[in-house]
Structures are given as structure tokens and as C-alpha cells.
Amino acid sequence: MADSSGSNPQSPGFTEKLKSWLCWSWTYICVLWFAMVLTMVYVLRSPLKLQETVNAASVFLNTLTPKFYVALTGTSSLISGLILIFEWWYFRKYGTSFIEQVSVSHLRPLLGGVENSSAPTSMFSPVNGDAEPRGNVAECKVWRNPLNLFRGAEYSRYTWVTGKEPLTYYDMNLSAQDHQTFFLGDTQQLRPEDSVMQKAWRERNPQARIRAAYQAIEMNHECAAAYVLLAEEEATTITEAERLFKQALKSAGKDTNLVVYIKRRLAMCARKLGRIKEAVKMMRDLMKEFPLLGMLNIHENLLEALLELQAYADVQAVLAKYDDISLPKSATICYTSALLKARAVSDKFSPETASRRGLSTAEMNAVEAIHRAVEFNPHVPKYLLEMKSLILPPEHILKRGDSEAVAYAFFHLQHWKRAEGALNLLHCTWEGTFRIIPYPLEKGHLFYPYPGCTETADRELLPAFHEVSVYPKKELPFFILFTAGLCSFCAMLAMLTHQFPELMGVFVKAFFSTLFAPLGFFADKMENFMPSCLWHQLTNV
């Protein structure tokens, strides 16, 4: 195989050169063909009676009244306005121009355009340039929200009060896949009740899932996964959910995945019911008993509970262990670190005083920590500063995305408010981050470049009534600006033609005379340059 592949090493290079030469020459061939068509039309103007046709068209246009031009320009303005409205709606919903998307998706391949496959790789290359570049998929991996709420006791209440669904189908489908993988494990050794639960997680209707859980319990009274489902979805209070989780823990046996999940949710129940020290102990014991399950991010639950206790020394100890360069970052890690450093100086911080004397070392450390956090996730500050309304967090989040910002701010806003002056320091300094980050976002400052895929994933994870935060802020597409200009221009022409018909007629004639003057000049030069007998012979062909 190696011999056959290396027998003609020059053939791929020759093929690429041939393709590049054809692409280069195609443009000039088109220009030459267009010039030849124009020349033939000019040469054959007498047999084709072009002059008579133009004169007849001129006579027809001169007989039209100003009302016709008013109707023409008004209709053009109306059509371009409708296109503008549709383009704006499409841009607000999908973040791109419809005309541009159709052009790139359908017209570009027909014209021989090829996507640059190397662009995404270079966009997400590391800051130091030493490691291998990472692709789009790795940057936009969806993670389970460590602090996700209970469907029956919390999400359902929101639906009952507002009539809105806080979770998207995509988000719930990811949860169903998580539960099937996490609880059922090897599908070749499924018990009858496990098969029922496997179908239950896939049901879209909550009542159908609950009925399936009861069916599994009838088949086996110690079906722990069924009690977990009832605790998550049927229990309407945290107390009831805790009771069902305790029942599930008794039936879990030695199933490690089930035990870890249930103990974590029991710790979260204790946290929500105000037994915070008990919740902290349960989380510490869980992390000590299962140290290899760091991917579940139990330390983020522990950080939030410790902040509620205002045990800042313990929070710093947890950060020292998990805020490591070799571990994946999160908004919780970065912003909690910034909060601790801001808390040390925020109570005495004043922008006016800092501008006069400069920043102290502690203040500089706090500002740098805020800049680091904002670079990791630039969406969080607007929620912490209450410049943007919060919603219930989704069950899955996208790191560095708007979904992670919502989840972090939902649980940690109270901790920032408790630290006197911390939000004021954040308000004064967070926008300075964007002066440090290179633009365009081809490389980051402290982290990998901000991924360009977060908006699409966040729109799948967050409900439709929430306005997704986008970074960097997208400029309006060209076609929206073009249709807006065209609509305004046509409307202005319609108004002027209606108000000043005679003056606009004179202006239009002068405009077209000026526009076609170069063509007339070119035609005269052609007739003077070429012998008259040649023109006579060509017109007789």
C-alpha cells in the first residue's frame, strides 16, 4: 500500500496546480466572454434594430405620468421593507442573514466555492501555540449542570405560575440520555424493570414517565431508578423529594452510579432545606469516597454551600485544589476566585480614589481576577449586575456560554450581594477586559480563544422566551443594511416624485444622460477608429 501511494508523488501537486490555474483563468474567460457579447451587440445593432427599440422605449417612458413613477417607487419601497422585516426577524432568531445563508449554502457550491477547512482549527489554537489546536466540537461540549433544579418541585412550579416551559426539548432529551447511560449501564444484563425504566426516560410526557416508574416498582419494589424518577418529577416539594431519594438509596445496593447520584441529590435537598452544614458534610464525604468522579463537578455544589456559610477560608482551600491549570475551568471556579479577591478590597474601593492614587497590589489582584473571569465567560456580569433578567437555569450548560452564565448567576448572585462593594468593583472594571483580549478573537489572552459556536448551542439549551446573550456582538449583516437603504431610498423617491413631479422628471433625464454618456463616447471612438467599410461588411453578415 505504501508503494502504490508513493509511486507518483507529483500527481497530487500537478492536480492542485491545474485546479488553481483553471480557477484563475475562469475569471478572465468570463470577462472576455462578456466583452465579446457587448461587442457583438454593438456590431449587430442595425440588424437587431436596437436604436429603434430604444427610441420606442423612450417614447413610451415619456408618455408615462408621474403617478406611475410614484406607484413604482412606492411598490419598490414596500417590497424592500418587507424583505427588511423578514431579514431582521431571521437575524434576531437565528443570528445570521437569510439571504447570506442561502448564498453560502446553495449558490457558492454552484460557483465553485470551497469552505476553508483550516479556519476553525486556527481560530481555536492555543494561546502559547505549543499544544495541538483544538476543534470546535471540544470547545462546545455540553455539560450536565451540577446545580440543576428538581423538575417536580421547582421547574413545574414555574410552569404552573407563568404557563411557560423553562426547559427545552433538547435539554430534556440530553437528560434522558444521561439517565439511561448512568443508571442502566450494560444493556445486555437488563432486568424487566430496567427495560421499563429505559423506556420511561425516553417518554416526552411527564405523566407517562411517572406511570412507567410505578410500573417498574410493581415489578420490583426495590427498583432504585424508579424512585429517583419519582423524586425528580412527581415530588412537588423538596421534603417529598428527599424522602423518595432516601428510599432510592436503600434500594441502590452497590450500584456506584446510582449511589453517587442519589447522595448528591440528597445533599442538594439538605442545602435547599437550610441544613447547610449537613449538606457540606455529605458533599465532602462523597468527594472523599469517590475521588475519581471529579467529572461530576461535585466541588461546585460544595463551593456554593460554603459561600452560603460564609466559610471563605474553606472556599479558598477548595479553589486551591480545583483551580489548577491542568483542570478544565468553569464560571464557578473563575468568578468565585474573583469574588474572594474582590471581597478583600471592595468595601473600601472607590473609583475616584483609585484614579488619583492608582491601584494597590490587592486591588490590582482583584481587578486581574475579574478580568480573568470575564474573559472566560463574558456573559455573567450582566446577570450579576442585574442588567439582564434571570431565568431558571437549564439542566445542561455550555461552558463559556450564556447557559453557564444563567446557571452561575442564579445561584451565586446572593453571594456577590453579600460581599459589600463587590458588585460595585465588578461594575467599574469588567468592561476593561475587552481592551485586553485581541480583536478579532483569533487568540485569547489567558484562555483559549472564545469559541464561535456558543450561540447556536445556547439557543438549543435555553427557552425561546429568553434573549440569548451573544459575544462578540454581531454586526448587522450586509443584506439588512442594504435592504434598509434601498427601502429608505425608494420611499424618498416616491415622496419627491409625488411632491415635485416635473422637477424629478428633469432630474431623472439628466441622471440617465450622464450615466450613458461614457457609452456614447466609447461608441463614437469605436466608429472613428474602425474603417467604415468593415462596419458595413459586418452589418451585412
XYZ file of C-alpha atoms in Angstrom:
541
model
C 0.000 0.000 0.000
C 2.862 2.347 0.768
C 4.444 1.728 -2.643
C 1.236 2.390 -4.530
C 0.525 5.569 -2.654
C 4.020 6.928 -3.131
C 4.636 5.845 -6.733
C 3.625 9.186 -8.216
C 4.298 11.893 -5.664
C 3.973 14.694 -8.199
C 0.459 13.861 -9.353
C -1.400 15.482 -6.402
C 0.659 18.655 -6.802
C 0.008 18.745 -10.537
C -3.725 18.289 -9.977
C -3.805 21.140 -7.448
C -1.847 23.389 -9.809
C -4.235 22.547 -12.640
C -7.251 23.364 -10.455
C -5.725 26.660 -9.316
C -4.877 27.593 -12.915
C -8.428 26.840 -14.054
C -9.891 28.918 -11.185
C -7.520 31.775 -12.024
C -8.281 31.684 -15.730
C -12.054 31.313 -15.277
C -12.434 34.916 -14.162
C -10.605 36.281 -17.180
C -12.517 33.978 -19.532
C -15.798 35.331 -18.160
C -14.649 38.923 -18.592
C -13.509 38.203 -22.164
C -16.813 36.491 -22.968
C -18.780 39.436 -21.573
C -16.716 41.899 -23.633
C -17.285 39.835 -26.797
C -21.055 39.786 -26.157
C -21.131 43.575 -25.778
C -19.095 43.990 -28.957
C -21.401 41.696 -30.944
C -24.484 43.515 -29.672
C -22.979 46.826 -30.758
C -21.928 45.482 -34.160
C -25.360 43.979 -34.802
C -27.306 46.993 -33.542
C -28.616 47.766 -37.047
C -29.920 44.263 -37.924
C -31.374 43.917 -34.427
C -32.939 47.412 -34.725
C -31.657 48.348 -31.294
C -31.817 52.066 -31.992
C -35.488 51.865 -32.998
C -36.246 49.775 -29.904
C -34.524 52.291 -27.621
C -36.381 55.185 -29.268
C -39.721 53.392 -28.901
C -38.967 52.709 -25.242
C -38.051 56.365 -24.742
C -41.339 57.487 -26.310
C -43.252 55.058 -24.097
C -41.498 56.223 -20.944
C -42.108 59.873 -21.835
C -45.856 59.226 -22.078
C -46.000 57.820 -18.527
C -47.470 60.140 -15.915
C -45.782 60.953 -12.565
C -48.383 58.764 -10.824
C -46.798 55.726 -12.464
C -43.384 56.576 -11.048
C -44.899 57.233 -7.628
C -46.552 53.796 -7.730
C -43.324 52.179 -8.978
C -41.085 53.665 -6.288
C -43.727 53.113 -3.595
C -44.073 49.432 -4.533
C -40.288 49.040 -4.537
C -40.138 50.623 -1.092
C -42.880 48.301 0.190
C -41.213 45.141 -1.147
C -37.769 46.095 0.170
C -39.386 46.965 3.516
C -40.976 43.511 3.751
C -37.617 41.917 2.914
C -36.000 44.075 5.597
C -38.538 42.972 8.228
C -38.057 39.310 7.347
C -34.237 39.641 7.353
C -34.300 41.386 10.734
C -36.595 38.731 12.228
C -34.415 35.921 10.858
C -31.260 37.592 12.180
C -32.756 38.041 15.651
C -33.925 34.405 15.756
C -31.004 32.583 14.131
C -28.151 35.095 14.307
C -27.465 35.224 10.560
C -28.844 36.702 7.361
C -31.250 34.500 5.396
C -30.024 35.785 2.018
C -26.407 35.337 3.076
C -27.074 31.828 4.359
C -28.812 30.786 1.140
C -25.998 32.303 -0.902
C -23.298 30.463 1.032
C -25.196 27.158 1.273
C -26.580 26.862 -2.255
C -25.009 29.364 -4.626
C -21.391 29.154 -3.512
C -21.009 25.412 -4.309
C -22.514 26.015 -7.755
C -19.947 28.749 -8.375
C -17.091 26.507 -7.319
C -16.524 27.981 -3.853
C -14.914 25.749 -1.243
C -15.078 26.187 2.515
C -11.750 26.780 4.181
C -11.382 23.723 6.349
C -8.387 25.075 8.174
C -10.154 28.160 9.501
C -11.891 26.608 12.507
C -8.671 24.931 13.596
C -6.664 28.137 13.524
C -9.428 30.030 15.303
C -9.173 27.723 18.330
C -5.422 27.297 18.520
C -3.862 27.552 21.974
C -2.602 30.802 23.368
C 1.026 29.733 23.613
C 0.984 27.881 20.314
C 2.747 24.816 21.758
C -0.097 22.348 22.044
C -2.151 20.877 19.274
C -5.046 23.090 18.142
C -8.436 22.061 19.400
C -11.506 21.980 17.253
C -14.948 23.417 17.504
C -16.501 20.285 18.946
C -14.247 20.136 22.018
C -14.867 23.786 22.831
C -18.657 23.470 22.578
C -19.182 20.312 24.619
C -22.393 20.367 26.642
C -22.051 19.568 30.352
C -24.543 18.468 32.991
C -25.432 21.413 35.239
C -24.063 20.485 38.704
C -26.759 22.572 40.417
C -29.726 21.645 38.227
C -33.114 22.076 39.860
C -35.787 19.453 40.579
C -38.391 19.151 37.840
C -41.398 18.426 40.022
C -40.598 20.665 42.991
C -39.078 23.643 41.117
C -39.364 23.652 37.302
C -43.018 22.572 37.382
C -43.922 25.357 39.802
C -42.602 27.888 37.329
C -44.790 26.351 34.625
C -47.864 26.426 36.883
C -47.361 30.116 37.697
C -46.271 31.503 34.319
C -47.558 28.963 31.798
C -44.091 28.861 30.210
C -41.857 25.838 29.833
C -38.439 26.540 31.410
C -36.758 23.539 29.764
C -36.306 22.887 26.066
C -36.916 19.509 24.477
C -33.235 19.334 23.504
C -32.194 19.847 27.124
C -34.626 17.216 28.447
C -33.560 14.771 25.746
C -29.942 15.144 26.874
C -31.050 14.413 30.445
C -32.889 11.288 29.281
C -29.718 10.071 27.565
C -27.700 10.815 30.716
C -30.088 8.826 32.895
C -30.149 5.839 30.563
C -26.364 5.735 30.384
C -25.748 6.489 34.052
C -28.369 4.254 35.677
C -28.890 1.338 33.310
C -25.277 0.678 32.291
C -24.859 -2.583 30.385
C -27.987 -3.083 28.260
C -27.217 -6.811 27.830
C -27.947 -7.524 31.501
C -31.166 -5.573 31.905
C -33.823 -6.831 34.308
C -37.508 -6.460 33.297
C -37.920 -3.356 35.466
C -34.774 -1.855 33.905
C -36.296 -2.245 30.452
C -39.378 -0.393 31.657
C -37.208 2.421 33.077
C -35.209 2.598 29.871
C -38.428 3.411 28.031
C -39.577 5.713 30.839
C -36.594 8.054 30.489
C -37.346 8.418 26.776
C -41.001 9.390 27.235
C -41.754 13.016 26.369
C -44.890 13.193 28.532
C -44.097 13.588 32.281
C -47.194 11.646 33.297
C -46.148 8.755 31.053
C -42.726 8.700 32.729
C -44.320 8.648 36.189
C -46.695 5.819 35.220
C -43.750 3.814 33.882
C -41.879 4.344 37.183
C -44.821 2.987 39.165
C -44.988 0.039 36.765
C -41.317 -0.706 37.441
C -41.909 -0.519 41.221
C -44.782 -3.006 40.881
C -42.381 -5.381 39.133
C -39.653 -4.822 41.746
C -40.238 -2.864 44.945
C -36.500 -2.178 45.169
C -36.124 -0.510 41.766
C -33.963 2.460 42.791
C -34.089 4.160 39.374
C -37.890 4.338 39.581
C -37.740 6.090 42.968
C -35.191 8.522 41.500
C -37.576 9.389 38.678
C -40.457 9.922 41.105
C -38.264 12.124 43.315
C -37.208 14.206 40.349
C -40.558 14.571 38.604
C -43.537 13.670 40.792
C -42.486 15.179 44.134
C -43.894 18.696 44.401
C -41.801 19.686 47.445
C -38.131 19.280 48.353
C -39.134 17.398 51.513
C -41.069 14.831 49.477
C -38.200 14.531 47.010
C -35.766 13.908 49.882
C -37.987 11.121 51.232
C -38.065 9.391 47.845
C -34.293 9.745 47.396
C -33.729 8.109 50.798
C -35.981 5.248 49.672
C -33.942 5.004 46.453
C -30.669 4.933 48.421
C -31.871 1.930 50.427
C -32.582 0.071 47.163
C -29.461 1.161 45.268
C -27.219 -1.554 46.687
C -23.705 -1.473 45.254
C -24.574 0.398 42.066
C -21.907 3.117 42.247
C -23.511 5.431 39.691
C -26.874 5.345 41.446
C -25.336 5.810 44.891
C -23.293 8.846 43.797
C -26.259 10.448 42.052
C -28.657 9.872 44.977
C -26.226 11.071 47.655
C -25.521 14.198 45.682
C -29.206 14.976 45.284
C -29.770 14.292 48.995
C -27.026 16.815 49.779
C -28.743 19.314 47.495
C -32.049 18.676 49.282
C -30.380 19.389 52.619
C -28.904 22.605 51.175
C -32.304 23.771 49.911
C -33.984 22.932 53.224
C -31.488 25.070 55.167
C -29.395 22.244 56.656
C -26.256 23.646 55.065
C -23.616 22.168 57.393
C -25.151 18.737 56.864
C -25.075 19.314 53.100
C -21.389 20.327 53.246
C -20.501 17.190 55.225
C -22.369 14.968 52.758
C -20.582 16.557 49.805
C -17.149 16.235 51.443
C -17.810 12.593 52.282
C -18.970 11.930 48.728
C -15.837 13.514 47.245
C -13.648 11.536 49.637
C -15.451 8.239 48.966
C -15.399 8.622 45.170
C -12.323 10.756 44.331
C -12.211 9.608 40.706
C -15.615 11.102 39.864
C -14.303 14.669 39.530
C -16.051 14.955 36.158
C -19.351 15.286 38.045
C -18.140 18.646 39.418
C -19.401 17.981 42.942
C -16.918 20.606 44.133
C -19.126 23.279 42.534
C -22.000 22.219 44.806
C -19.585 22.368 47.744
C -18.348 25.851 46.801
C -21.896 27.244 46.703
C -22.781 25.727 50.076
C -19.569 27.033 51.677
C -20.271 30.515 50.331
C -23.699 30.355 51.933
C -21.967 29.554 55.239
C -19.538 32.425 54.544
C -16.707 29.962 55.189
C -14.349 31.840 52.900
C -11.202 30.084 54.130
C -12.732 26.717 53.196
C -13.780 28.133 49.821
C -10.180 29.211 49.206
C -8.954 25.727 50.114
C -11.321 24.121 47.576
C -10.258 26.632 44.909
C -6.584 25.896 45.589
C -7.295 22.262 44.732
C -9.512 22.695 41.683
C -8.375 25.999 40.146
C -5.438 24.245 38.544
C -4.009 24.878 35.078
C -4.402 21.204 34.152
C -8.105 21.066 35.072
C -10.991 22.396 32.972
C -12.246 25.758 34.159
C -15.805 26.855 34.803
C -17.588 30.099 35.572
C -17.998 28.930 39.168
C -14.234 28.487 39.612
C -13.237 31.742 37.900
C -15.907 34.022 39.377
C -15.637 32.557 42.899
C -11.905 33.243 42.796
C -12.652 36.799 41.655
C -15.248 37.208 44.412
C -12.777 36.246 47.158
C -10.162 38.697 45.895
C -12.738 41.446 45.353
C -14.177 40.903 48.821
C -10.798 41.729 50.382
C -10.744 45.269 48.921
C -14.273 46.071 47.728
C -15.592 47.556 50.977
C -13.098 50.436 50.743
C -12.803 50.681 46.962
C -13.631 53.997 45.294
C -13.148 54.674 41.570
C -12.301 58.335 42.226
C -9.657 57.476 44.822
C -8.197 54.715 42.653
C -7.922 57.087 39.671
C -5.971 59.613 41.799
C -3.523 57.343 43.614
C -3.606 54.276 41.371
C -4.487 50.712 42.327
C -2.892 48.968 45.258
C -1.452 45.467 44.907
C -4.561 43.858 46.415
C -6.856 45.936 44.199
C -4.777 45.055 41.141
C -5.069 41.341 42.011
C -8.843 41.711 42.353
C -9.160 43.528 39.018
C -6.988 40.940 37.274
C -9.135 38.148 38.739
C -12.280 39.880 37.435
C -10.691 40.296 34.002
C -9.755 36.605 34.025
C -13.303 35.583 34.917
C -14.882 37.877 32.326
C -12.573 36.566 29.611
C -13.633 33.015 30.456
C -17.351 33.862 30.387
C -18.250 37.416 29.289
C -22.000 36.856 29.768
C -22.004 36.608 33.579
C -21.529 40.299 34.605
C -24.791 41.485 33.056
C -26.711 38.970 35.172
C -24.767 39.756 38.370
C -25.252 43.498 37.812
C -28.946 42.842 37.016
C -28.615 44.474 33.609
C -30.295 41.374 32.178
C -33.172 39.410 33.693
C -32.513 35.921 35.063
C -34.440 32.768 34.205
C -34.375 29.284 35.697
C -31.107 27.558 34.769
C -31.208 24.670 32.266
C -30.286 21.087 33.142
C -27.277 21.292 30.820
C -24.850 24.126 30.269
C -22.275 25.137 27.714
C -19.056 26.301 29.309
C -18.272 29.932 28.436
C -21.804 30.263 27.047
C -24.934 32.129 28.105
C -26.419 28.953 29.617
C -23.491 28.663 32.048
C -23.818 32.369 32.886
C -27.511 31.933 33.740
C -26.778 28.883 35.904
C -23.941 30.602 37.790
C -25.739 33.894 38.409
C -28.945 32.136 39.504
C -27.184 30.537 42.494
C -24.313 32.973 43.186
C -25.871 36.437 42.801
C -26.778 36.402 46.508
C -23.152 35.721 47.453
C -21.910 38.712 45.430
C -24.546 40.921 47.045
C -23.478 39.751 50.497
C -19.882 40.928 49.920
C -20.060 44.687 50.424
C -18.860 46.632 47.394
C -18.045 43.532 45.302
C -20.679 44.319 42.665
C -19.515 47.944 42.566
C -15.949 46.804 41.847
C -17.246 44.423 39.176
C -19.311 47.233 37.633
C -16.288 49.556 37.445
C -13.819 47.070 35.978
C -15.449 44.259 33.999
C -15.644 46.056 30.644
C -11.902 46.705 30.747
C -11.439 43.021 29.922
C -12.352 43.614 26.285
C -9.460 46.050 25.837
C -7.065 43.234 26.746
C -8.494 40.489 24.530
C -7.091 40.647 20.971
C -9.608 41.543 18.286
C -10.663 39.828 16.142
C -10.818 36.864 18.502
C -8.110 34.862 16.750
C -6.310 34.216 20.022
C -7.110 34.662 23.680
C -5.273 36.432 26.471
C -5.411 33.970 29.373
C -7.612 31.254 27.857
C -8.224 29.692 24.502
C -9.960 31.978 22.013
C -13.652 32.374 22.667
C -15.468 29.697 20.614
C -17.774 30.821 17.847
C -20.309 28.017 18.322
C -21.783 29.031 21.688
C -24.731 30.997 20.315
C -26.189 28.060 18.378
C -25.823 25.629 21.288
C -27.243 28.114 23.809
C -30.324 28.672 21.632
C -30.944 24.910 21.863
C -30.473 24.816 25.641
C -32.347 27.978 26.670
C -36.100 28.575 26.233
C -37.377 30.650 23.341
C -38.658 33.487 25.556
C -35.113 34.183 26.779
C -32.960 36.582 24.759
C -29.671 34.758 24.311
C -26.581 36.797 25.117
C -24.137 36.844 22.193
C -20.399 37.522 22.339
C -18.790 39.082 20.453
C -21.727 41.264 19.488
C -22.511 40.536 15.874
C -22.585 43.357 13.392
C -25.671 43.663 11.236
C -25.317 41.615 8.035
C -24.749 43.472 4.789
C -28.124 42.497 3.333
C -30.033 44.031 6.252
C -28.175 47.317 5.778
C -28.665 47.088 2.005
C -32.410 46.459 2.186
C -32.790 49.222 4.794
C -31.007 51.669 2.492
C -32.988 50.514 -0.543
C -36.293 50.834 1.311
C -35.434 54.346 2.531
C -34.178 55.450 -0.886
C -37.258 54.181 -2.727
C -39.576 55.763 -0.171
C -37.758 59.084 -0.547
C -38.024 58.893 -4.364
C -41.752 58.142 -4.125
C -42.321 61.136 -1.857
C -40.258 63.520 -4.010
C -41.912 62.320 -7.230
C -45.329 62.855 -5.693
C -44.489 66.355 -4.439
C -42.303 67.612 -7.348
C -43.171 65.568 -10.470
C -41.734 67.980 -13.084
C -38.510 68.622 -11.202
C -37.954 64.891 -10.662
C -38.555 64.252 -14.375
C -35.829 66.705 -15.286
C -33.527 65.171 -12.693
C -34.105 61.604 -13.964
C -33.422 62.607 -17.592
C -30.231 64.404 -16.571
C -29.161 61.396 -14.487
C -29.597 58.878 -17.296
C -27.958 61.203 -19.818
C -24.915 61.418 -17.566
C -24.982 57.666 -16.929
C -24.968 56.720 -20.619
C -22.562 59.473 -21.755
C -19.459 57.220 -21.383
C -21.117 54.549 -23.553
C -21.884 57.083 -26.255
C -18.338 58.414 -26.104
C -16.970 54.873 -26.388
C -19.222 54.114 -29.392
C -18.102 57.273 -31.206
C -14.453 56.411 -30.678
C -15.051 52.892 -31.989
C -16.653 54.222 -35.168
C -13.804 56.686 -35.738
C -11.138 54.071 -35.099
C -12.531 51.224 -37.226
C -12.827 51.626 -41.059
C -16.365 52.298 -42.216
C -16.174 49.523 -44.825
C -15.505 46.984 -42.079
C -18.608 48.077 -40.199
C -20.584 47.829 -43.440
C -19.364 44.289 -44.115
C -20.096 43.181 -40.514
C -23.627 44.575 -40.578
C -24.319 42.723 -43.824
C -23.340 39.360 -42.318
